[in-house]
Coordinates of C-alpha atoms in Angstrom, one line a residue:
M1 CA 17.4 -19.6 -54.6
G2 CA 15.2 -19.8 -51.5
F3 CA 16.0 -21.4 -48.2
P4 CA 17.6 -24.9 -48.5
F5 CA 16.3 -26.0 -45.1
L6 CA 12.7 -25.5 -46.3
R7 CA 13.2 -27.9 -49.2
S8 CA 14.8 -30.4 -46.8
G9 CA 11.9 -30.0 -44.4
Q10 CA 9.3 -30.4 -47.2
F11 CA 11.1 -33.6 -48.3
H12 CA 11.1 -35.1 -44.8
F13 CA 7.4 -34.1 -44.2
R14 CA 6.3 -35.7 -47.5
R15 CA 8.3 -38.8 -46.8
L16 CA 6.8 -39.1 -43.3
L17 CA 3.3 -38.5 -44.7
Q18 CA 3.8 -41.3 -47.3
T19 CA 5.3 -43.9 -44.9
R20 CA 3.3 -43.1 -41.7
P21 CA 0.1 -41.3 -42.5
R22 CA -1.7 -42.2 -39.3
F23 CA 1.2 -40.8 -37.2
V24 CA 1.1 -37.5 -39.1
A25 CA -2.8 -37.3 -38.7
S26 CA -2.6 -38.1 -35.0
L27 CA 0.2 -35.5 -34.5
A28 CA -1.9 -32.9 -36.3
I29 CA -5.0 -33.7 -34.2
A30 CA -2.9 -33.5 -31.0
V31 CA -1.4 -30.2 -31.9
L32 CA -4.8 -28.8 -32.8
A33 CA -6.3 -30.1 -29.5
F34 CA -3.4 -28.6 -27.6
L35 CA -4.0 -25.2 -29.2
I36 CA -7.8 -25.3 -28.5
V37 CA -7.2 -26.2 -24.9
A38 CA -4.5 -23.5 -24.5
L39 CA -6.8 -20.8 -26.0
A40 CA -9.7 -22.0 -23.8
A41 CA -7.5 -21.9 -20.7
A42 CA -6.3 -18.4 -21.6
Q43 CA -9.9 -17.2 -22.1
V44 CA -11.0 -18.7 -18.7
G45 CA -8.0 -17.1 -17.1
Y46 CA -8.8 -13.7 -18.6
T47 CA -12.4 -14.1 -17.5
R48 CA -11.4 -15.1 -14.0
L49 CA -8.9 -12.2 -13.8
S50 CA -11.6 -9.8 -15.0
S51 CA -14.1 -11.1 -12.5
E52 CA -11.5 -10.8 -9.7
D53 CA -10.7 -7.3 -10.8
A54 CA -14.4 -6.5 -10.7
L55 CA -14.8 -8.0 -7.3
Q56 CA -11.8 -6.0 -5.9
L57 CA -13.3 -2.8 -7.5
A58 CA -16.7 -3.5 -5.8
I59 CA -15.0 -4.1 -2.5
Q60 CA -13.1 -0.8 -2.8
Q61 CA -16.2 1.1 -3.7
T62 CA -18.1 -0.5 -0.8
K63 CA -15.3 0.6 1.6
I64 CA -15.4 4.1 0.1
L65 CA -19.2 4.3 0.5
K66 CA -19.0 3.2 4.1
K67 CA -16.5 5.9 5.0
K68 CA -18.1 9.1 6.1
P69 CA -16.5 12.3 4.9
P70 CA -15.6 14.8 7.6
T71 CA -18.4 17.2 8.3
A72 CA -18.6 20.5 10.0
S73 CA -21.4 19.5 12.3
P74 CA -21.3 20.8 15.8
Q75 CA -21.1 17.2 17.2
A76 CA -18.0 16.5 15.2
Q77 CA -16.5 19.8 16.3
A78 CA -17.2 19.0 20.0
D79 CA -15.4 15.7 19.8
L80 CA -12.1 17.4 19.0
P81 CA -10.2 19.5 21.5
R82 CA -9.5 23.2 21.0
F83 CA -6.2 24.0 19.4
D84 CA -3.4 24.3 22.0
S85 CA 0.0 23.7 20.6
A86 CA 1.8 24.2 24.0
Q87 CA -0.3 21.5 25.5
L88 CA 0.6 19.1 22.7
V89 CA 4.3 19.9 23.1
D90 CA 4.1 19.3 26.9
V91 CA 2.5 15.9 26.4
L92 CA 5.0 14.9 23.8
H93 CA 8.0 15.8 26.0
Q94 CA 6.4 14.2 29.0
V95 CA 5.8 10.9 27.3
A96 CA 9.3 10.9 25.7
D97 CA 10.8 11.5 29.2
E98 CA 8.6 8.7 30.7
V99 CA 9.8 6.1 28.2
K100 CA 13.3 7.5 28.1
L101 CA 13.2 8.3 24.4
P102 CA 15.8 10.9 23.4
V103 CA 14.3 13.2 20.8
D104 CA 16.9 14.5 18.2
E105 CA 14.7 16.9 16.3
I106 CA 11.1 18.1 16.3
S107 CA 9.2 20.2 13.8
Y108 CA 5.6 21.5 13.8
A109 CA 3.4 22.7 11.0
L110 CA -0.2 23.8 11.0
E111 CA -1.8 22.9 7.7
D112 CA -3.8 25.5 5.7
N113 CA -6.9 23.5 5.2
S114 CA -9.8 25.9 4.8
N115 CA -11.9 23.2 3.1
Q116 CA -11.9 20.8 6.0
A117 CA -14.0 20.8 9.1
Y118 CA -10.9 20.5 11.4
L119 CA -7.4 21.8 12.0
R120 CA -4.5 19.5 11.3
Y121 CA -1.3 20.1 13.1
R122 CA 1.6 18.0 11.8
V123 CA 4.5 17.0 14.0
T124 CA 7.6 15.2 12.8
L125 CA 10.2 13.7 15.2
S126 CA 13.6 12.3 14.6
V127 CA 14.6 9.8 17.3
T128 CA 17.3 7.2 18.0
A129 CA 16.3 4.3 20.2
S130 CA 15.4 0.6 20.2
Y131 CA 12.2 -0.5 18.6
P132 CA 10.4 -1.4 21.8
V133 CA 11.1 2.1 23.2
I134 CA 9.8 3.8 20.0
R135 CA 6.7 1.5 20.0
K136 CA 6.1 2.3 23.7
F137 CA 6.3 6.0 23.0
A138 CA 3.9 5.8 20.1
D139 CA 1.4 3.8 22.2
R140 CA 1.6 6.0 25.3
F141 CA 1.5 9.2 23.3
Q142 CA -1.7 8.2 21.4
G143 CA -3.2 7.1 24.8
Q144 CA -2.5 10.5 26.3
A145 CA -3.6 12.4 23.2
P146 CA -6.3 10.4 21.4
H147 CA -6.8 13.1 18.8
V148 CA -3.3 12.4 17.5
S149 CA -2.5 9.7 14.9
L150 CA 0.8 8.2 13.9
D151 CA 0.9 8.8 10.1
T152 CA 4.3 7.6 9.1
I153 CA 7.3 5.9 10.6
S154 CA 10.6 5.4 8.7
C155 CA 13.5 3.7 10.4
A156 CA 17.1 2.7 9.5
R157 CA 20.1 1.1 11.3
E158 CA 23.7 1.9 11.0
A159 CA 24.5 -1.9 11.0
V160 CA 22.5 -5.1 11.0
T161 CA 23.7 -5.9 14.5
A162 CA 23.0 -2.4 16.0
A163 CA 20.1 -2.4 18.4
A164 CA 19.4 1.3 18.0
L165 CA 17.2 2.6 15.2
S166 CA 17.2 6.1 13.7
C167 CA 13.5 6.8 13.0
D168 CA 11.5 9.6 11.6
L169 CA 7.9 9.7 12.9
G170 CA 5.1 11.7 11.4
L171 CA 2.2 12.5 13.6
S172 CA -1.0 14.4 13.0
A173 CA -3.0 16.2 15.7
F174 CA -6.6 17.1 14.9
Y175 CA -8.4 20.1 16.6
Q176 CA -11.6 22.0 16.4
K177 CA -11.7 24.7 13.8
A178 CA -12.4 28.1 15.4
V179 CA -15.9 29.3 14.8
H180 CA -15.8 33.0 13.8
G181 CA -18.9 35.2 13.9

């Protein structure tokens, strides 16, 4: 039984080998050379990829080593303001009024972070305005309160042609940790 196309292929290969032996030998050498070049290129690509991965890992490790972890030193504590949530709320509303940013919703949360050298007060805002107004608010707010960072911003539009954006902003304010004793 078997496969009839194999017998036909064998017949044509033997016939070609008998009538054109140089062609078959050249074709075999070309296929072999192609395979060797393809394997060598794959090996070089793998080596290059591995060395690029190693370089990226080294760069990341260098960045991590350059970063200083937060410490509880008195100097670091003195750079941060004392915790005053009312002052932060006042500055936030003042800057929003200055840039004419209508604030839809605000929430505040003090993180429980006993293992850090500072207090982190999270503020989330929901606003609806144009991008330049939102950007102006973020810039002025951080200028008024340098201990506050803009962590996240997520915006959406009702339609592509709408100028107003609905955005959720996530801010973090950092304060001195109270020294008890």
